XYZ file of C-alpha atoms in Angstrom:
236
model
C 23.998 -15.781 34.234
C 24.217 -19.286 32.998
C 25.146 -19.658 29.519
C 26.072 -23.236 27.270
C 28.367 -23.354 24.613
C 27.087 -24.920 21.214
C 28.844 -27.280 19.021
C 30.533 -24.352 16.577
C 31.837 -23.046 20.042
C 29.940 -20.320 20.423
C 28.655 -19.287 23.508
C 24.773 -18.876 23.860
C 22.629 -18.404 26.591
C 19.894 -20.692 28.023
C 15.972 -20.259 28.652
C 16.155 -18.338 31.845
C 19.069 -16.455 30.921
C 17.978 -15.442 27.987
C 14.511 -14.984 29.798
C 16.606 -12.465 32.000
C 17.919 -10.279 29.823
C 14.905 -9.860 27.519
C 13.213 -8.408 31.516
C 16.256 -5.995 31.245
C 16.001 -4.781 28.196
C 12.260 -3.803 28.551
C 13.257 -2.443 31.229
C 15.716 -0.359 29.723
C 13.254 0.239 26.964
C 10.914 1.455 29.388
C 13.075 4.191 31.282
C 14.180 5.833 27.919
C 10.631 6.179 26.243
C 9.755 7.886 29.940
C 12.758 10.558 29.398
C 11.007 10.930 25.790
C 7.562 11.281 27.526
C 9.193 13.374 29.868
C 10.681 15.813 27.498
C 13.961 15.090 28.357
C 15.438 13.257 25.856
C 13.805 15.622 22.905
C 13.787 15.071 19.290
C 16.972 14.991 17.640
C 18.810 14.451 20.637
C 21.806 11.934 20.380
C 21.849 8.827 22.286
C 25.537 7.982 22.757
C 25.727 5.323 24.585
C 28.385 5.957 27.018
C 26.729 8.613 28.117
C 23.352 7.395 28.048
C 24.137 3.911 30.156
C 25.938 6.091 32.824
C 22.567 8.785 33.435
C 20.645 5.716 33.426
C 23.032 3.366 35.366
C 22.835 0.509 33.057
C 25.094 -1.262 31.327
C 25.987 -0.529 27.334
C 25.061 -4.002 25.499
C 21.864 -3.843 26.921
C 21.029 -0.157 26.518
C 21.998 -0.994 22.606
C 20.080 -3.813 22.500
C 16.862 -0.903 23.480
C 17.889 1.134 21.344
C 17.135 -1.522 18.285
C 14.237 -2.403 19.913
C 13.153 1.096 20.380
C 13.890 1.460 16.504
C 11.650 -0.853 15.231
C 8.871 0.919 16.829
C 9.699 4.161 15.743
C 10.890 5.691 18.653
C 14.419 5.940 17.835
C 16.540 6.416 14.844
C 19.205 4.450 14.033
C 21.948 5.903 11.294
C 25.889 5.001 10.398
C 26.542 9.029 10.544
C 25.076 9.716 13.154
C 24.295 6.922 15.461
C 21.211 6.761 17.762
C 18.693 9.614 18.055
C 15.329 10.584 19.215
C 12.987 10.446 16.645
C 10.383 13.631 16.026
C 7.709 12.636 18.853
C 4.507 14.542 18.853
C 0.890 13.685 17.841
C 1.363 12.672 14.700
C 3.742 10.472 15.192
C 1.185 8.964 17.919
C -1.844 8.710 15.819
C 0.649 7.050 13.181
C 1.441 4.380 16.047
C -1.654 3.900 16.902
C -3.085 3.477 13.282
C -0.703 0.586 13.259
C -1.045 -0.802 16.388
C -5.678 -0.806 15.280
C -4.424 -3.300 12.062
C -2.588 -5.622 13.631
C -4.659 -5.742 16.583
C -7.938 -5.640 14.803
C -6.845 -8.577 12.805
C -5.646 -10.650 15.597
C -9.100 -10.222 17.361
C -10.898 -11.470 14.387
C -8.186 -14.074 14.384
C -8.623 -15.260 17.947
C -12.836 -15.598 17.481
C -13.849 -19.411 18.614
C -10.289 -20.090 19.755
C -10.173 -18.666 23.131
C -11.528 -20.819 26.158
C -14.986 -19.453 26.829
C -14.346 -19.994 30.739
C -11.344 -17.771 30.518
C -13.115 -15.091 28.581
C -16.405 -15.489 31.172
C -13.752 -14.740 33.976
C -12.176 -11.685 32.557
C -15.480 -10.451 31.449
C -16.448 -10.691 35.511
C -13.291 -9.102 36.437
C -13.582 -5.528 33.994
C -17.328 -5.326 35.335
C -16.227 -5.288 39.062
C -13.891 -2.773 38.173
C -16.160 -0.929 36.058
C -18.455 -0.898 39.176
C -15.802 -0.273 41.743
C -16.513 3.464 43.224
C -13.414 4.613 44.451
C -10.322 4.221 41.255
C -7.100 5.013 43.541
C -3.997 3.624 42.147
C -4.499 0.121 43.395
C -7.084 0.005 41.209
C -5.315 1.537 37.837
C -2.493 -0.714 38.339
C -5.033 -3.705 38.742
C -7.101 -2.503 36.009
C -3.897 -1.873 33.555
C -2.769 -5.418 34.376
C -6.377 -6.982 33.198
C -6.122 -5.101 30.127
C -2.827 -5.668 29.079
C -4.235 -10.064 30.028
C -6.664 -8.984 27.344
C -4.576 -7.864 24.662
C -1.724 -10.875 25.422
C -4.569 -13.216 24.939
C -5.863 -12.407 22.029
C -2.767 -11.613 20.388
C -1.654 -15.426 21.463
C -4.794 -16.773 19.907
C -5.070 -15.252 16.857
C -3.523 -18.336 14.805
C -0.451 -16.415 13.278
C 2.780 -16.400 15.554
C 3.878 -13.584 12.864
C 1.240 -11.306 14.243
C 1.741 -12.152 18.004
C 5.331 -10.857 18.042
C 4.758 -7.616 15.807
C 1.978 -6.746 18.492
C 4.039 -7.534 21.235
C 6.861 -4.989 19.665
C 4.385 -2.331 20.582
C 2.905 -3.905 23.656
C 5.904 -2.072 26.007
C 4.975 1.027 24.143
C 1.140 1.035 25.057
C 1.835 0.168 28.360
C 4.717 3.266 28.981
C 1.955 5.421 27.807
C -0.700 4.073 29.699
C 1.357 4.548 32.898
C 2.469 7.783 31.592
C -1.462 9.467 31.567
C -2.483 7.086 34.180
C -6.642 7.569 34.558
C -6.596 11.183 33.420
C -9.803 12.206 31.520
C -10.996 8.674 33.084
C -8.942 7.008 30.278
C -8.945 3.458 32.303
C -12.434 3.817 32.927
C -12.912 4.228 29.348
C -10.813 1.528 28.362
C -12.681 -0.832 30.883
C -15.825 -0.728 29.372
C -14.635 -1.342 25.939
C -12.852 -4.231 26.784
C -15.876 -5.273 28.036
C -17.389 -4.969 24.197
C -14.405 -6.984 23.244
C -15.037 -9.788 25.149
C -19.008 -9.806 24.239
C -17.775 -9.803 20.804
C -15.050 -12.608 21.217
C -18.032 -14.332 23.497
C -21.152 -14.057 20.847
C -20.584 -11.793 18.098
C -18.747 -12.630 14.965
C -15.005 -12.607 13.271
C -16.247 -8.537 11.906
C -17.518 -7.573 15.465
C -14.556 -8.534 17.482
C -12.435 -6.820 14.979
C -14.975 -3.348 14.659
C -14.889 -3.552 18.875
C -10.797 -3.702 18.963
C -10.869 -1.058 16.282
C -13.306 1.059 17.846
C -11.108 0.956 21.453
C -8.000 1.561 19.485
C -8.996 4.650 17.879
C -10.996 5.711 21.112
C -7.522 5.077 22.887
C -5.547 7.176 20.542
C -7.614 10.469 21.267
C -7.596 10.152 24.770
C -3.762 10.029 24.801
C -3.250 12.272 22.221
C -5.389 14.382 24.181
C -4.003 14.011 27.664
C 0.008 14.157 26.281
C -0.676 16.776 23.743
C -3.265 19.401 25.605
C -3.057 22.684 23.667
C -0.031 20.872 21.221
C -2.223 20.436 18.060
């Protein structure tokens, strides 16, 4: 891992080093929120990180380094008493997540009106109608579809004018797209979540600022109940 030291003498890393490790720790970030899908890290349960690191096989600074990250979005809980824990997990905690996730993101679509390349839009627009189309949805095509949406989201979030936005999103981008793997196209969620992208980009396309931020809002929301649905069955 190449690193450079600065003039105070402290050792930092460079672009594709740090570059690296931010792949690792979403990584990391990724594995624990499955064992919370999973059930098998549940609420209340302490995350001690020796222990932790060695049923995961990772290293500890990065595993820490998750377990911030996975604070921030409320999946962990971070205390000088007790350390790291899982935090309560169930649908509320869910529809909270999501009812954050529909601000940010409804803002940033009303942000990124008129400042995305109409060619680009056009092409993605093309792309979630041939899957939309597409008669047989084996897991070729979930992964493929999953990868156009999260395209989607990463675009507008980048084009939405505030940089201060962008990153909150992205905090819960690795969240929405454990989850999405998680239920997969149960219920047809993907195929539910194609055609409302497709509203989306007819919004971004020829609508206005309000109707690119009612269409995100109205696939947020949508995308809530089918999760809470599918992870949840017979919970509530």
């Amino acid at each position: 891992m190449k690193s450079v030291t600065t003039k105070a003498g402290v050792e930092s890393m460079g672009p594709a080093a740090l570059e690296e490790r931010r792949g690792l720790r979403h990584d990391i970030v990724r594995r624990v929120l499955i064992e919370i899908f999973r059930g098998h890290l549940p609420p209340g349960t302490r995350l001690i990180t020796q222990k932790l690191s060695k049923q995961l096989g990772i290293s500890a600074t990065p595993l820490r380094e998750a377990l911030v990250e996975l604070e921030a979005i409320g999946m962990v809980e971070i205390s000088h008493n007790r350390g790291a824990v899982a935090a309560p997990f169930g649908p509320e905690q869910l529809r909270g997540i999501y009812q954050v996730r529909r601000v940010l993101e409804s803002e940033a679509a009303r942000g990124a009106f008129g400042r995305i390349d109409r060619q680009m839009l056009e092409t993605l627009r093309e792309e979630f109608v041939a899957y939309a189309r597409r008669r047989s949805k084996s897991a070729a095509w979930l992964r493929s579809a999953m990868e156009a949406d999260g395209r989607l989201h990463s675009t507008i979030a980048a084009a939405c004018g505030s940089p201060r936005l962008a990153r909150e999103i992205d905090r819960y981008a690795l969240l929405m797209q454990t989850i999405s793997a998680a239920i997969g196209n149960r219920h047809h969620s993907q195929e539910d979540a194609v055609r409302e992208h497709i509203a989306i980009i007819d919004a971004l396309l020829s609508g206005t600022r309000e109707d690119c931020g009612r269409a995100m809002a109205k696939h947020i929301d949508s995308t809530a109940k089918r999760v809470i649905t599918v992870m949840f069955a017979g919970r509530e």
